[in-house]
Amino acid sequence: MAFIGLFFTSSTFAQTLSFGPKIGYTTTTLKGNDVPDGTDPLSGLVGGVFFKYASESNIVAFQPEILYHQKGAVDMEDGDGIKLNVDYLEVPLLLKFQIPVGETFFPHIYAGPYGAFELDNNFTAQQTLFGITFTSNDNADVEDFDYGAIVGGGFDVQLESFYLGLDARYGIGMQKILNYDGERQDVKNRNFSLMLALGVNLGE
C-alpha cells in the first residue's frame, strides 16, 4: 500500500482519470486447517464502482474500487450440512499494467491489497430426520474486517469516450474470519471472480 501511495504521487502518474460501474459473478470458498473436508464453493454476486488513474503513456494505472461482495462456502451431503454466507463491502487497491495493442485494445494484469468490512452474515444448518428436514438459521461469529491480496488480468476495449472491460481475479484472504466457542478458527476466504466494467473517460 505504501508503494502504491508513493507511485501515485509521482510526477509520471495520474495523468488521466476514468470511472464507472462493474458487476460480475463470484465463486467463493474457505481454506484453512479448521475448514471441514468436503467443503464446496458458493456462488454469489460482486459489483460496485471503480476509479482508474492512468499514466500519460497509459501503460501503468492505479485502480481503487468499492465493491459489494458475497462470500461463503457450503458443506452439504444429501441435503444435510451447513452453509455460511457473508456479505462484505470490499475495497481493493490495484496496481494495473496495461499493454496497448493498437489504439483501442488494452490487455492488462494487476495486483494489490484489499480490505473488506463485514456487512451481514447468515449461518444455516440443515438436517433430515425420518423424512423431515429441520433447518436453523443464525448469525456466525465472523470478524468485522477481512484483508488480503488480489491478482488478476483481462482487457479493455476503447470506444470513443468510454470503454468496456472484462477481467478475472483471484482473492486470497489473510485474515482468520471465524470464531467458535471463543477461539479463533483457521478459516480464510478464497474467491474467483469474473467481472464486466463500463469505464467513462474524464480526460486529463
mmCIF file of C-alpha atoms in Angstrom:
data_model
loop_
_atom_site.group_PDB
_atom_site.id
_atom_site.type_symbol
_atom_site.label_atom_id
_atom_site.label_comp_id
_atom_site.label_asym_id
_atom_site.label_seq_id
_atom_site.Cartn_x
_atom_site.Cartn_y
_atom_site.Cartn_z
ATOM 1 C CA MET A 1 0.000 0.000 0.000
ATOM 2 C CA ALA A 2 2.906 2.358 0.752
ATOM 3 C CA PHE A 3 4.428 1.542 -2.649
ATOM 4 C CA ILE A 4 1.127 2.350 -4.385
ATOM 5 C CA GLY A 5 0.881 5.630 -2.464
ATOM 6 C CA LEU A 6 4.389 6.733 -3.439
ATOM 7 C CA PHE A 7 3.836 5.747 -7.051
ATOM 8 C CA PHE A 8 0.504 7.557 -7.149
ATOM 9 C CA THR A 9 2.091 10.846 -6.069
ATOM 10 C CA SER A 10 4.990 10.677 -8.518
ATOM 11 C CA SER A 11 5.163 13.144 -11.388
ATOM 12 C CA THR A 12 4.786 10.436 -14.041
ATOM 13 C CA PHE A 13 1.458 9.241 -12.684
ATOM 14 C CA ALA A 14 -2.189 10.318 -12.524
ATOM 15 C CA GLN A 15 -2.391 11.904 -15.955
ATOM 16 C CA THR A 16 -5.840 10.595 -16.953
ATOM 17 C CA LEU A 17 -8.917 9.629 -14.971
ATOM 18 C CA SER A 18 -11.818 7.310 -15.649
ATOM 19 C CA PHE A 19 -14.517 5.718 -13.532
ATOM 20 C CA GLY A 20 -17.612 3.556 -13.833
ATOM 21 C CA PRO A 21 -19.628 0.587 -12.606
ATOM 22 C CA LYS A 22 -18.622 -3.048 -12.690
ATOM 23 C CA ILE A 23 -20.538 -6.229 -11.923
ATOM 24 C CA GLY A 24 -19.865 -9.925 -12.064
ATOM 25 C CA TYR A 25 -20.048 -13.481 -10.838
ATOM 26 C CA THR A 26 -18.024 -14.803 -7.926
ATOM 27 C CA THR A 27 -17.408 -18.275 -6.561
ATOM 28 C CA THR A 28 -16.023 -18.408 -3.041
ATOM 29 C CA THR A 29 -14.858 -20.973 -0.550
ATOM 30 C CA LEU A 30 -12.987 -21.241 2.746
ATOM 31 C CA LYS A 31 -9.456 -22.540 3.304
ATOM 32 C CA GLY A 32 -7.528 -23.397 6.451
ATOM 33 C CA ASN A 33 -6.783 -26.151 8.937
ATOM 34 C CA ASP A 34 -10.197 -25.814 10.603
ATOM 35 C CA VAL A 35 -12.280 -25.974 7.416
ATOM 36 C CA PRO A 36 -14.161 -29.331 7.238
ATOM 37 C CA ASP A 37 -13.243 -31.767 4.476
ATOM 38 C CA GLY A 38 -15.735 -31.737 1.632
ATOM 39 C CA THR A 39 -16.462 -28.009 1.868
ATOM 40 C CA ASP A 40 -17.642 -26.746 -1.531
ATOM 41 C CA PRO A 41 -17.607 -23.289 -3.166
ATOM 42 C CA LEU A 42 -20.611 -20.984 -3.026
ATOM 43 C CA SER A 43 -21.686 -18.789 -5.965
ATOM 44 C CA GLY A 44 -22.633 -15.148 -5.482
ATOM 45 C CA LEU A 45 -22.637 -11.599 -6.784
ATOM 46 C CA VAL A 46 -19.916 -8.962 -6.818
ATOM 47 C CA GLY A 47 -20.336 -5.403 -8.058
ATOM 48 C CA GLY A 48 -19.703 -1.744 -7.427
ATOM 49 C CA VAL A 49 -17.671 1.142 -8.830
ATOM 50 C CA PHE A 50 -14.042 1.723 -9.782
ATOM 51 C CA PHE A 51 -11.763 4.695 -10.406
ATOM 52 C CA LYS A 52 -8.705 4.458 -12.645
ATOM 53 C CA TYR A 53 -5.787 6.908 -12.672
ATOM 54 C CA ALA A 54 -3.512 6.151 -15.631
ATOM 55 C CA SER A 55 -0.025 7.354 -16.528
ATOM 56 C CA GLU A 56 0.471 9.571 -19.563
ATOM 57 C CA SER A 57 1.654 6.561 -21.548
ATOM 58 C CA ASN A 58 -1.451 4.639 -20.427
ATOM 59 C CA ILE A 59 0.745 1.659 -19.524
ATOM 60 C CA VAL A 60 0.586 1.912 -15.728
ATOM 61 C CA ALA A 61 -2.573 2.713 -13.736
ATOM 62 C CA PHE A 62 -3.775 2.798 -10.152
ATOM 63 C CA GLN A 63 -7.331 1.470 -9.741
ATOM 64 C CA PRO A 64 -9.175 1.656 -6.398
ATOM 65 C CA GLU A 65 -12.591 0.004 -6.235
ATOM 66 C CA ILE A 66 -15.593 -0.138 -3.882
ATOM 67 C CA LEU A 67 -17.433 -3.454 -4.193
ATOM 68 C CA TYR A 68 -20.292 -5.352 -2.617
ATOM 69 C CA HIS A 69 -19.017 -8.942 -2.452
ATOM 70 C CA GLN A 70 -20.965 -12.046 -1.412
ATOM 71 C CA LYS A 71 -18.691 -14.719 0.074
ATOM 72 C CA GLY A 72 -19.064 -18.005 1.928
ATOM 73 C CA ALA A 73 -18.999 -21.770 1.496
ATOM 74 C CA VAL A 74 -21.233 -24.814 1.847
ATOM 75 C CA ASP A 75 -20.724 -28.291 3.296
ATOM 76 C CA MET A 76 -23.770 -30.356 2.302
ATOM 77 C CA GLU A 77 -24.276 -34.079 1.704
ATOM 78 C CA ASP A 78 -27.662 -35.484 0.694
ATOM 79 C CA GLY A 79 -29.289 -32.205 1.704
ATOM 80 C CA ASP A 80 -27.787 -32.184 5.207
ATOM 81 C CA GLY A 81 -24.989 -29.924 6.367
ATOM 82 C CA ILE A 82 -24.057 -26.302 6.915
ATOM 83 C CA LYS A 83 -23.744 -23.123 4.842
ATOM 84 C CA LEU A 84 -22.104 -19.803 5.652
ATOM 85 C CA ASN A 85 -22.940 -16.600 3.746
ATOM 86 C CA VAL A 86 -21.001 -13.407 4.477
ATOM 87 C CA ASP A 87 -21.623 -10.069 2.741
ATOM 88 C CA TYR A 88 -18.707 -7.631 2.550
ATOM 89 C CA LEU A 89 -18.010 -4.068 1.492
ATOM 90 C CA GLU A 90 -14.654 -4.652 -0.199
ATOM 91 C CA VAL A 91 -12.073 -2.016 -1.155
ATOM 92 C CA PRO A 92 -9.303 -3.274 -3.499
ATOM 93 C CA LEU A 93 -6.305 -1.029 -4.300
ATOM 94 C CA LEU A 94 -4.913 -2.350 -7.567
ATOM 95 C CA LEU A 95 -1.742 -1.533 -9.485
ATOM 96 C CA LYS A 96 -2.505 -2.220 -13.148
ATOM 97 C CA PHE A 97 -0.108 -2.785 -16.062
ATOM 98 C CA GLN A 98 -1.695 -2.241 -19.483
ATOM 99 C CA ILE A 99 -0.261 -3.366 -22.834
ATOM 100 C CA PRO A 100 -1.623 -1.258 -25.729
ATOM 101 C CA VAL A 101 -2.420 -3.351 -28.808
ATOM 102 C CA GLY A 102 -3.284 -0.742 -31.384
ATOM 103 C CA GLU A 103 -5.279 2.247 -30.191
ATOM 104 C CA THR A 104 -8.364 0.511 -28.801
ATOM 105 C CA PHE A 105 -7.387 -2.842 -27.267
ATOM 106 C CA PHE A 106 -5.618 -2.936 -23.893
ATOM 107 C CA PRO A 107 -4.810 -6.318 -22.278
ATOM 108 C CA HIS A 108 -3.763 -5.902 -18.654
ATOM 109 C CA ILE A 109 -2.627 -7.620 -15.478
ATOM 110 C CA TYR A 110 -2.980 -6.274 -11.943
ATOM 111 C CA ALA A 111 -2.338 -6.994 -8.284
ATOM 112 C CA GLY A 112 -2.848 -5.294 -4.953
ATOM 113 C CA PRO A 113 -4.211 -5.479 -1.419
ATOM 114 C CA TYR A 114 -7.827 -5.320 -0.331
ATOM 115 C CA GLY A 115 -9.697 -4.576 2.870
ATOM 116 C CA ALA A 116 -13.262 -5.770 3.443
ATOM 117 C CA PHE A 117 -15.838 -4.759 6.049
ATOM 118 C CA GLU A 118 -18.456 -7.347 7.044
ATOM 119 C CA LEU A 119 -21.998 -6.108 6.362
ATOM 120 C CA ASP A 120 -24.008 -9.188 7.373
ATOM 121 C CA ASN A 121 -23.734 -12.953 7.653
ATOM 122 C CA ASN A 122 -26.009 -15.973 7.875
ATOM 123 C CA PHE A 123 -25.183 -19.442 9.161
ATOM 124 C CA THR A 124 -27.591 -22.199 8.097
ATOM 125 C CA ALA A 125 -27.634 -25.756 9.454
ATOM 126 C CA GLN A 126 -29.893 -28.375 7.890
ATOM 127 C CA GLN A 127 -30.643 -31.966 8.947
ATOM 128 C CA THR A 128 -33.175 -34.550 7.800
ATOM 129 C CA LEU A 129 -34.674 -36.999 10.319
ATOM 130 C CA PHE A 130 -37.406 -39.539 9.482
ATOM 131 C CA GLY A 131 -38.063 -37.768 6.192
ATOM 132 C CA ILE A 132 -38.499 -34.371 7.842
ATOM 133 C CA THR A 133 -35.965 -31.602 7.153
ATOM 134 C CA PHE A 134 -35.062 -29.341 10.068
ATOM 135 C CA THR A 135 -33.376 -26.010 9.301
ATOM 136 C CA SER A 136 -31.882 -23.489 11.701
ATOM 137 C CA ASN A 137 -30.597 -20.009 10.851
ATOM 138 C CA ASP A 138 -28.362 -17.810 12.962
ATOM 139 C CA ASN A 139 -25.507 -15.311 12.744
ATOM 140 C CA ALA A 140 -21.978 -16.676 12.976
ATOM 141 C CA ASP A 141 -19.214 -15.008 14.987
ATOM 142 C CA VAL A 142 -17.408 -13.529 11.965
ATOM 143 C CA GLU A 143 -14.630 -10.950 12.208
ATOM 144 C CA ASP A 144 -15.743 -7.432 11.285
ATOM 145 C CA PHE A 145 -12.746 -6.881 8.986
ATOM 146 C CA ASP A 146 -11.021 -9.063 6.409
ATOM 147 C CA TYR A 147 -7.913 -8.306 4.370
ATOM 148 C CA GLY A 148 -5.810 -9.979 1.730
ATOM 149 C CA ALA A 149 -4.426 -9.747 -1.794
ATOM 150 C CA ILE A 150 -5.880 -9.820 -5.301
ATOM 151 C CA VAL A 151 -4.229 -10.899 -8.560
ATOM 152 C CA GLY A 152 -5.877 -10.903 -11.964
ATOM 153 C CA GLY A 153 -5.946 -9.854 -15.588
ATOM 154 C CA GLY A 154 -8.194 -9.058 -18.512
ATOM 155 C CA PHE A 155 -8.623 -6.489 -21.245
ATOM 156 C CA ASP A 156 -10.270 -3.129 -22.003
ATOM 157 C CA VAL A 157 -11.737 -2.100 -25.380
ATOM 158 C CA GLN A 158 -11.786 1.653 -26.025
ATOM 159 C CA LEU A 159 -14.935 3.041 -27.695
ATOM 160 C CA GLU A 160 -14.643 6.828 -28.134
ATOM 161 C CA SER A 161 -15.253 8.446 -24.703
ATOM 162 C CA PHE A 162 -15.857 5.189 -22.828
ATOM 163 C CA TYR A 163 -14.533 1.636 -22.729
ATOM 164 C CA LEU A 164 -15.716 -1.862 -21.926
ATOM 165 C CA GLY A 165 -13.639 -4.121 -19.713
ATOM 166 C CA LEU A 166 -13.556 -7.791 -18.794
ATOM 167 C CA ASP A 167 -11.347 -9.186 -16.061
ATOM 168 C CA ALA A 168 -10.859 -12.309 -13.965
ATOM 169 C CA ARG A 169 -9.341 -12.224 -10.496
ATOM 170 C CA TYR A 170 -8.419 -14.406 -7.555
ATOM 171 C CA GLY A 171 -8.728 -13.143 -3.989
ATOM 172 C CA ILE A 172 -6.519 -14.546 -1.215
ATOM 173 C CA GLY A 173 -7.842 -13.769 2.254
ATOM 174 C CA MET A 174 -5.212 -13.482 5.004
ATOM 175 C CA GLN A 175 -7.496 -12.899 7.979
ATOM 176 C CA LYS A 176 -8.866 -15.747 10.116
ATOM 177 C CA ILE A 177 -12.509 -14.732 9.844
ATOM 178 C CA LEU A 178 -14.399 -17.151 12.119
ATOM 179 C CA ASN A 179 -14.612 -17.538 15.903
ATOM 180 C CA TYR A 180 -16.142 -20.584 17.596
ATOM 181 C CA ASP A 181 -16.525 -21.128 21.355
ATOM 182 C CA GLY A 182 -14.380 -18.063 21.937
ATOM 183 C CA GLU A 183 -11.464 -19.355 19.853
ATOM 184 C CA ARG A 184 -10.213 -18.021 16.516
ATOM 185 C CA GLN A 185 -10.523 -20.687 13.810
ATOM 186 C CA ASP A 186 -8.074 -21.150 10.934
ATOM 187 C CA VAL A 187 -10.692 -20.266 8.301
ATOM 188 C CA LYS A 188 -9.845 -17.807 5.497
ATOM 189 C CA ASN A 189 -11.656 -16.507 2.442
ATOM 190 C CA ARG A 190 -10.749 -17.529 -1.113
ATOM 191 C CA ASN A 191 -12.621 -16.409 -4.217
ATOM 192 C CA PHE A 192 -12.548 -16.330 -8.009
ATOM 193 C CA SER A 193 -14.479 -13.562 -9.785
ATOM 194 C CA LEU A 194 -15.304 -12.705 -13.387
ATOM 195 C CA MET A 195 -16.348 -9.069 -13.889
ATOM 196 C CA LEU A 196 -17.612 -6.693 -16.586
ATOM 197 C CA ALA A 197 -16.886 -2.954 -16.395
ATOM 198 C CA LEU A 198 -18.039 0.197 -18.161
ATOM 199 C CA GLY A 199 -15.496 2.995 -17.903
ATOM 200 C CA VAL A 200 -16.172 6.654 -18.640
ATOM 201 C CA ASN A 201 -13.110 8.688 -19.638
ATOM 202 C CA LEU A 202 -12.847 12.086 -17.950
ATOM 203 C CA GLY A 203 -9.625 13.101 -19.699
ATOM 204 C CA GLU A 204 -6.604 14.745 -18.128
#
